[in-house]
Each structure stands twice: as structure tokens, then as C-alpha cells.
Short mmCIF file of C-alpha atoms in Angstrom, two decimals:
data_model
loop_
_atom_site.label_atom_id
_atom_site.label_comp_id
_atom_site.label_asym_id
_atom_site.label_seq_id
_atom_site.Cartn_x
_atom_site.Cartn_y
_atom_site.Cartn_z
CA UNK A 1 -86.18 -10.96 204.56
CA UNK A 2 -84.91 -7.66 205.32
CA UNK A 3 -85.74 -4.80 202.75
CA UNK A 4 -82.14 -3.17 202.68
CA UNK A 5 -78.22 -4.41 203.61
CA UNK A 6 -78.17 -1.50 206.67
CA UNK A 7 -79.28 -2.48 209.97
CA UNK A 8 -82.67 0.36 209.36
CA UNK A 9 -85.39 -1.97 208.33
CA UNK A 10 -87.60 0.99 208.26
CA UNK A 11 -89.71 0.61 204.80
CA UNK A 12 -89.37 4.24 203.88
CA UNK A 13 -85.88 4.59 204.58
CA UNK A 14 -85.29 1.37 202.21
CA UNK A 15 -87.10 2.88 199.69
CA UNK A 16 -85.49 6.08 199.64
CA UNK A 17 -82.39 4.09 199.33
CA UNK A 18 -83.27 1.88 196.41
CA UNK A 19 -85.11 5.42 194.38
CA UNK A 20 -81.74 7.06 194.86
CA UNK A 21 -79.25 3.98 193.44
CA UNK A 22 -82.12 3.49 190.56
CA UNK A 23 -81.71 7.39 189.93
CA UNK A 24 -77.86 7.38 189.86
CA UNK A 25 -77.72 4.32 187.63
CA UNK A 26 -79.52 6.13 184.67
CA UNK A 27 -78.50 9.70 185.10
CA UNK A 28 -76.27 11.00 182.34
CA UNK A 29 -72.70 11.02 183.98
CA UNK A 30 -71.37 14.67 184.77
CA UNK A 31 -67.46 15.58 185.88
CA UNK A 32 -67.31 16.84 189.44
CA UNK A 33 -65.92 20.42 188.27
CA UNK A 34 -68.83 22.30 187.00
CA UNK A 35 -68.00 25.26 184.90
CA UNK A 36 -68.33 28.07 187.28
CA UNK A 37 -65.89 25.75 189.65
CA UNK A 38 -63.42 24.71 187.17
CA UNK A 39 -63.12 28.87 185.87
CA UNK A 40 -61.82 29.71 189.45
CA UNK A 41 -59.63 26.77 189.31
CA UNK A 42 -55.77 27.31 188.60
CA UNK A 43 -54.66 23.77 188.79
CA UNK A 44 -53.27 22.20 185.61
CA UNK A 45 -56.16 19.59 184.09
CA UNK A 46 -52.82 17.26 182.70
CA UNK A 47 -49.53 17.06 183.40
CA UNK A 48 -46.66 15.08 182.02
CA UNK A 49 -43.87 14.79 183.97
CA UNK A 50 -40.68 13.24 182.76
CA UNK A 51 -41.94 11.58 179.71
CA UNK A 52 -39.92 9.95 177.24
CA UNK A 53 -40.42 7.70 173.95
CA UNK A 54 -37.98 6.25 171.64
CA UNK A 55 -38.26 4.90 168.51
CA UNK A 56 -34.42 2.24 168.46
CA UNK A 57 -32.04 4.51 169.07
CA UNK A 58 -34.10 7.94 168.32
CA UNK A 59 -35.25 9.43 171.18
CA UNK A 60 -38.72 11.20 169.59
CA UNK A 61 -40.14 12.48 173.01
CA UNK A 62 -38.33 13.79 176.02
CA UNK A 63 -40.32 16.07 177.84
CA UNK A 64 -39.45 17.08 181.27
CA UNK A 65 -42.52 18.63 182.56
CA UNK A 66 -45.41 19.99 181.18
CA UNK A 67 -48.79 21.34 182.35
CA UNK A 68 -51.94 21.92 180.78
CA UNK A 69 -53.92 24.99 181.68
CA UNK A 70 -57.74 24.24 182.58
CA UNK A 71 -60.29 25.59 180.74
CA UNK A 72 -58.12 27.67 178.31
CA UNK A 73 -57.19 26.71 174.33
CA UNK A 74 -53.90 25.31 173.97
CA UNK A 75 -51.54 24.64 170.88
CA UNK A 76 -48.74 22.48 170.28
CA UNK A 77 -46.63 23.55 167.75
CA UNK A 78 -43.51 22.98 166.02
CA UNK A 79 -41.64 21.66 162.73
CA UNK A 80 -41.76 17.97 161.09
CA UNK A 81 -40.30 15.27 163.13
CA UNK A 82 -40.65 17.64 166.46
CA UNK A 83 -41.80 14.88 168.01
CA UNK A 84 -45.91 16.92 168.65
CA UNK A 85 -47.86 13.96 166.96
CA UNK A 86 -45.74 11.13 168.61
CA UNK A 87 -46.51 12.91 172.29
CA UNK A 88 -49.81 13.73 171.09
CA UNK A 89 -50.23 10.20 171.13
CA UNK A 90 -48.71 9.31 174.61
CA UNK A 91 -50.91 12.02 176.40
CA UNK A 92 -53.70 9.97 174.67
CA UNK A 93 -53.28 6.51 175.22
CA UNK A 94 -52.61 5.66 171.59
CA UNK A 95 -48.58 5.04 172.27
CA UNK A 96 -47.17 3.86 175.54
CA UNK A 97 -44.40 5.73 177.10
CA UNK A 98 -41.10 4.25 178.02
CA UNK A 99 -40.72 6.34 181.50
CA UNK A 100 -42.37 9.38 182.78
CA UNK A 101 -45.60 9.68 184.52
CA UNK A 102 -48.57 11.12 182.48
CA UNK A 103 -51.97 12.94 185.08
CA UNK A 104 -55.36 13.93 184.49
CA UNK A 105 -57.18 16.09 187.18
CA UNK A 106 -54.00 14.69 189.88
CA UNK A 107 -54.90 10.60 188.77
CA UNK A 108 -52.15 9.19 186.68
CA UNK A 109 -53.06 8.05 183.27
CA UNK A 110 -49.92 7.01 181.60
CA UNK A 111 -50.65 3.48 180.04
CA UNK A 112 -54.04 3.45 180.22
CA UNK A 113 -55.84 3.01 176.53
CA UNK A 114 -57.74 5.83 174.96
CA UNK A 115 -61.37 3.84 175.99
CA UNK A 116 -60.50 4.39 179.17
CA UNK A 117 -59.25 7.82 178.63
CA UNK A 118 -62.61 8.73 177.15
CA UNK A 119 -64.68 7.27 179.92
CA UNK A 120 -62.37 9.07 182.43
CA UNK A 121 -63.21 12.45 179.97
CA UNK A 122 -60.64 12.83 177.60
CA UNK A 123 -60.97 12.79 174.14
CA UNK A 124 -59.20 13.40 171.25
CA UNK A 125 -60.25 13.30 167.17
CA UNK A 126 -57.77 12.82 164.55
CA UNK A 127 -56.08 14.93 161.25
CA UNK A 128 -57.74 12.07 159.30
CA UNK A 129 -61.28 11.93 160.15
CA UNK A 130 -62.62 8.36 161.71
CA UNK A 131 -66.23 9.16 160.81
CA UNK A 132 -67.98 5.51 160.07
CA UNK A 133 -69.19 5.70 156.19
CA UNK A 134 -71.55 3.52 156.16
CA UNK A 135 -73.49 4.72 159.15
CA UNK A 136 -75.41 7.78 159.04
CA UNK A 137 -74.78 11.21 160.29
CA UNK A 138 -77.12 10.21 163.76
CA UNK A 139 -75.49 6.68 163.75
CA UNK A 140 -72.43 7.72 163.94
CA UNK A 141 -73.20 10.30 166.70
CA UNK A 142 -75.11 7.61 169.09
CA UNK A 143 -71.61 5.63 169.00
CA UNK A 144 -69.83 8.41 170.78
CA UNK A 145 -72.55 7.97 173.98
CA UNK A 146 -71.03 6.53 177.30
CA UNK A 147 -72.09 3.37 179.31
CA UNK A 148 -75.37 2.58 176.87
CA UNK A 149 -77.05 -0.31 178.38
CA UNK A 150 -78.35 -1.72 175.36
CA UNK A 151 -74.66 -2.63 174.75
CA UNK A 152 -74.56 -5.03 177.29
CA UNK A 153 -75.98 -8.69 176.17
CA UNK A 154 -78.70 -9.50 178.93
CA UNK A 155 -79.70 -5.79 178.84
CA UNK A 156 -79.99 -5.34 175.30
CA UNK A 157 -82.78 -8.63 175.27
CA UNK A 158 -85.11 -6.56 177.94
CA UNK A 159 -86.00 -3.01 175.57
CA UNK A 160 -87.71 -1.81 178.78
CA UNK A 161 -84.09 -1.84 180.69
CA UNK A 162 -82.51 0.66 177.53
CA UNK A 163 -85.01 2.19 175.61
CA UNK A 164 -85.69 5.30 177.81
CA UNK A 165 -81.56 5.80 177.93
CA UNK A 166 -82.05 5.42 174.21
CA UNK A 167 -83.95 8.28 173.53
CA UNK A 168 -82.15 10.45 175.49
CA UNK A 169 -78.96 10.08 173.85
CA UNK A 170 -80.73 10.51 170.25
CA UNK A 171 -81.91 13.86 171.80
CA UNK A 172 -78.61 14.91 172.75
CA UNK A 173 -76.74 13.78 169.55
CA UNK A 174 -79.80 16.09 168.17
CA UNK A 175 -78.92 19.02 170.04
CA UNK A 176 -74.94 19.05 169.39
CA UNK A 177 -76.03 17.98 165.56
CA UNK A 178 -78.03 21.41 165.43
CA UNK A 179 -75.15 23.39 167.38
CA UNK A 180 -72.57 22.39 164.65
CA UNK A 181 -75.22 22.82 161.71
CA UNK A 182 -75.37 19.22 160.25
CA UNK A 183 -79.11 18.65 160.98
CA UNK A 184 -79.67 18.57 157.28
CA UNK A 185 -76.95 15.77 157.33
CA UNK A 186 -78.61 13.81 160.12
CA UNK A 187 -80.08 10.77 158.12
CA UNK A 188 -77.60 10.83 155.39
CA UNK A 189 -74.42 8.71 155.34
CA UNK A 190 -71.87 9.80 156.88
CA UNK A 191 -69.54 8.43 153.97
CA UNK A 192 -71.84 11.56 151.52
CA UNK A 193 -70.32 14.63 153.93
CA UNK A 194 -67.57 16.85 152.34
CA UNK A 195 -63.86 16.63 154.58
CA UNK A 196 -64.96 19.77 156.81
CA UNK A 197 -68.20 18.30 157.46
CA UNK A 198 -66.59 15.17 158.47
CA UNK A 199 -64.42 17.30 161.15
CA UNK A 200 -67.46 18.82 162.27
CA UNK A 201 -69.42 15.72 162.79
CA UNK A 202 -65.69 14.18 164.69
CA UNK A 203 -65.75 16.99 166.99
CA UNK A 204 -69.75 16.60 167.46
CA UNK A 205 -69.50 12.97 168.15
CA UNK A 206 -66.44 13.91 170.36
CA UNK A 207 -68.79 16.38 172.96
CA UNK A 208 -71.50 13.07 173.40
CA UNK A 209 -69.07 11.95 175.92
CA UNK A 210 -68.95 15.11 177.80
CA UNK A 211 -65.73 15.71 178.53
CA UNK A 212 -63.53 17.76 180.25
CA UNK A 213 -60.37 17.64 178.10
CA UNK A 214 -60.43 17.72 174.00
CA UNK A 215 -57.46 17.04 171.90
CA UNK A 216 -57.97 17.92 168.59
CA UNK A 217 -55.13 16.66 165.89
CA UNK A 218 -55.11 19.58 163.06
CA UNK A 219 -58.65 20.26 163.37
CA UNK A 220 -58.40 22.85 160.48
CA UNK A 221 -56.56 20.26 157.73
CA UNK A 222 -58.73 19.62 154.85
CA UNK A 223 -61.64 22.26 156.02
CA UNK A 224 -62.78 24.63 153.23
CA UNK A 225 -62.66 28.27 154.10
CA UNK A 226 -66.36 28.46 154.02
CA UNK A 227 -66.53 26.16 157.02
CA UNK A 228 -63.23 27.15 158.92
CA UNK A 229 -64.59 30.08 160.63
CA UNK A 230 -67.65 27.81 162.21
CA UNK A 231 -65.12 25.27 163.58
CA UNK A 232 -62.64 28.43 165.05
CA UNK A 233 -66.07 29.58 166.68
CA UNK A 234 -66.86 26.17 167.92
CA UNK A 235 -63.69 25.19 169.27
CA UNK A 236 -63.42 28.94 171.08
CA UNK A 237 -66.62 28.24 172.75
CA UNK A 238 -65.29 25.25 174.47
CA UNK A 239 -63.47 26.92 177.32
CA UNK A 240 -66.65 28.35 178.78
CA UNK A 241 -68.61 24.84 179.12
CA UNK A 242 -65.51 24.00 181.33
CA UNK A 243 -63.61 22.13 178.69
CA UNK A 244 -60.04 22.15 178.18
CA UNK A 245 -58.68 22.44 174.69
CA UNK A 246 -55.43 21.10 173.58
CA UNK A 247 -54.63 20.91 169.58
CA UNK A 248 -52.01 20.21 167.29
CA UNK A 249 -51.62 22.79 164.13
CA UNK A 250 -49.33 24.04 161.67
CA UNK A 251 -51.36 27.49 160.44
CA UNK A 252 -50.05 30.26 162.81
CA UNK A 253 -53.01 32.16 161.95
CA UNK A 254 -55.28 29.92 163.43
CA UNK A 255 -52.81 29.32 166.53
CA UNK A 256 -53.07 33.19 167.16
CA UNK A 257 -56.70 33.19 166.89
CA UNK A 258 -57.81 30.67 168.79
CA UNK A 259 -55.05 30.24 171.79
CA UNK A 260 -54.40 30.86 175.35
CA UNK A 261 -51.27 29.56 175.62
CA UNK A 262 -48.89 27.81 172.70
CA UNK A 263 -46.41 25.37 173.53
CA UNK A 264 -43.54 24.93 170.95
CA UNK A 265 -41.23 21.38 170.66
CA UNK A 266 -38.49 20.33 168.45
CA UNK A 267 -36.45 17.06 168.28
CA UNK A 268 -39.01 15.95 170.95
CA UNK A 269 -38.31 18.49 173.40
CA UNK A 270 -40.31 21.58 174.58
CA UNK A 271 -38.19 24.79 173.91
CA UNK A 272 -40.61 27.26 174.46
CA UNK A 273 -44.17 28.22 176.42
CA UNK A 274 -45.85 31.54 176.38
CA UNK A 275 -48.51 33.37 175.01
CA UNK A 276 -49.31 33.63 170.95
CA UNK A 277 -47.57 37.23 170.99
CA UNK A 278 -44.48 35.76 172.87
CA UNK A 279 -44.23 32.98 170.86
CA UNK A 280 -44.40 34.65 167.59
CA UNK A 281 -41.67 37.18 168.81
CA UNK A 282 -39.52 34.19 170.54
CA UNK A 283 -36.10 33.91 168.86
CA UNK A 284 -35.06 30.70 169.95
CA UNK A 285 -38.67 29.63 168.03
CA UNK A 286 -37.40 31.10 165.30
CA UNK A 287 -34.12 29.61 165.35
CA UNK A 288 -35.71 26.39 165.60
CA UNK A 289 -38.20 25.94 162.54
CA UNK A 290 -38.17 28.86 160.43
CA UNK A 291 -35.30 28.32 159.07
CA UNK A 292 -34.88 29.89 155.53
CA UNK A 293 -38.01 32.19 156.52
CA UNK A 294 -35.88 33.57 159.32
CA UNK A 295 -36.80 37.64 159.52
CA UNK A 296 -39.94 36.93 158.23
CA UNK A 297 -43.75 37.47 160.08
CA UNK A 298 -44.50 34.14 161.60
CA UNK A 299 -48.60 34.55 160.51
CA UNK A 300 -47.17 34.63 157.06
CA UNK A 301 -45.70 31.25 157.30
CA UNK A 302 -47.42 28.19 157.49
CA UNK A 303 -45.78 25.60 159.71
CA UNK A 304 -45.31 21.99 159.05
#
């Protein structure tokens, strides 16, 4: 019987063969852009091109083309019934669209479901946290791990074929548990944790994936102020591992501190890109949600 499918039967050259598809079958999966790559990289990370949703006869999305910076902190503002959370929710698999094409890194996404969007390295947490209660802290974190062989049936009855992978992951959940201080929470339950420690550990469990794009739904609502400035510092670090950050928020304070770039919809359209300064200073933003608070300093207004 020959050693290997090629026409080599050279025992060295089939082994070399077999050590390399062992090694890639338990190495930790890693996206092609690395972050010194991805830095020099103008391309957009997402796009959505023609994308519309509507509710009967409401049309709650129609967005004509938009393009997500890579590696840069992006917000996505605008007033009640703007239509941000609905489209948050196309760009993430949670809704379908009814026409429009949705990318990720030039591969169209629209319609697939947000598993598949997290395997593909997009992720997303919500304003209402989705920690598991009765798990703890660690638990919870192990969840957020991609392609664990123990989670397969035959694998999970041979420990030999898992338990290495197994450890690794615990180490990892360890190390982003200590980056976002909640080591002390580690063998609690995660149902104990205050509301800003439950963002924290969302977020945490979010990075075990490794991804490349992270869309964060209000990721300040709820946090205490003695916690807030940890997540700002967390989420501004994000850029520089070669993530992309997009995130839906209200506080303009927090939009100014933390952005790149801010795009701005209401009735389910995009009115407005630019910068945090250009935004702020944007009359036709304004005009669209400030309403009674017209002439007044957008940071002193809290959006909703």
C-alpha cells in the first residue's frame, strides 16, 4: 500500500506530508492579514452596497453604499427609529436583507447567519449582555473558542484527540480574562458580575474567536463610570491588533473619543460620513436629530 495519494512513494517525503496536515489541523486559526499588513492596507474590510429592509410598507434600511474602514474605530450614529440597530443587524447576519449585496474582505456575506459570520471573523456583542448565568466567568469564555474538537461526538469519546486543544484555549481565555481585569471573576458565575462586568466579559469572550471585525451594540449602556474608561481603553486598543471596530452609540462623548470615522443615518438612510469634528459641526446632522437642541454643543447632548 502506498504511504501517500501523490505518485512520490518516498517515506520521508510522506512523512513530511502527513507532520504538516497533522500540524495545520490543530493550530489555532489566524486571518491572512497580519497587523503590520492590514495597517498598510486601504481597502474597506465591509461593504454594503445597495441594501435595503422593510418592515410592510416601512422601508427601515436603504443604504446605497457604504464602506467600512480597516483597522480604524467606527460609529454609527443617529436618532430613534434611524434605522442603525435594524442595519446593525443585516451587516450581522441576525436579519436578512430584502436586496443589496453585503462583503467582508471582497467575499459576499449577505444571508449568511451570524455562526458563520463568526467563523469567517466577524463578531458582534449586544446592548443587552448574552453572558450565560449559570456558567462561570471561564465557562462562559471557553464557549466563544472556534472549531473545539471535543464538540464533535466521536472526538469528544477519545480525550487524547481534544484534551491538548483543551488546554490551550483555557490558557487563552486566561490571558484575555487578565487583559480585561476579571481574573478575580474567573470561577465565579457569570450570573454574580455587575452590568459593566458583564460587557467586559461579552467583549472578552468576543476576542476568543480572533477576529478581524468587532461590532459592538452600545458597548457603554449600563457601564458604571468606574469601569467606562477601561472599556474606552480596551476598545481603542483594538485597531492596532489589526481589528476593525464598528459600534453603535448614542453618547457623543464617547463617539468623539473613541472614533476614526462616524457615520450618521436617519429614516434608514446614511446622510452623513466624516470625521468626529465634521460630524459634530455638520448642519444637515443637526437638522436631522437635534431637533429642539438645535444651536446647542453636540457633546452636551446625549443621543438616542
Amino acid at each position: 500500500m502506498r504511504c501517500c495519494a501523490s505518485s512520490s512513494s518516498d517515506p520521508a517525503s510522506c512523512s513530511w506530508r502527513v507532520s504538516v496536515r497533522k500540524e495545520s489541523s490543530v493550530r489555532e486559526r489566524r486571518w491572512p492579514l497580519t497587523v503590520a499588513s492590514a495597517a498598510n492596507d486601504n481597502t474597506p474590510v465591509v461593504t454594503a452596497t445597495s441594501v435595503v429592509k422593510t418592515f410592510g410598507g416601512l422601508r427601515a434600511v436603504d443604504v446605497e453604499k457604504l464602506e467600512i474602514r480597516r483597522n480604524k474605530i467606527t460609529a454609527l450614529i443617529g436618532p430613534n427609529g434611524a434605522g442603525k440597530t435594524t442595519f446593525f443587524n443585516l451587516l450581522t447576519g441576525f436579519d436578512k436583507v430584502d436586496s443589496g449585496t453585503i462583503t467582508l474582505d471582497g467575499q459576499v456575506i449577505t444571508g449568511k447567519p451570524p455562526h458563520q459570520l463568526a467563523g469567517m471573523g466577524m463578531v458582534r456583542t449586544f446592548q443587552l449582555t448574552k453572558v450565560l448565568s449559570k456558567l462561570s466567568t471561564i465557562e462562559n469564555m471557553k464557549l466563544g473558542a472556534l472549531h473545539q474538537r471535543g464538540e464533535k461526538f466521536w472526538s469528544a469519546l477519545v480525550p487524547g484527540s481534544w484534551t491538548k486543544q483543551e488546554r490551550e484555549v483555557e490558557a487563552r481565555a486566561d490571558a484575555i480574562l487578565q487583559r480585561f481585569n476579571l481574573t478575580h471573576m474567573r470561577d465565579e458565575y457569570a450570573g454574580t458580575m455587575s452590568g459593566g462586568q458583564r460587557k467586559l466579559l461579552e467583549m472578552a469572550r468576543a476576542l476568543m474567536t480572533d477576529p478581524r471585525v468587532v461590532m459592538l451594540d452600545e458597548p457603554m449602556a449600563g457601564v458604571n463610570p468606574a469601569l467606562a474608561q477601561s472599556l474606552l481603553e480596551l476598545i481603542k486598543a483594538l485597531p492596532g491588533e489589526g481589528r476593525t471596530v464598528i459600534f453603535v452609540e448614542h453618547n457623543m462623548d464617547v463617539v468623539q473619543e473613541i472614533s476614526d470615522w462616524v457615520v450618521v443615518m436617519a429614516e434608514g438612510r446614511i446622510i452623513a460620513e466624516g470625521t468626529p469634528a465634521e460630524i459634530k459641526s455638520n448642519k444637515a446632522v443637526v437638522d436631522a436629530y437635534l431637533g429642539a437642541h438645535h444651536g446647542e454643543d453636540l457633546s452636551q447632548v446625549e443621543l438616542s
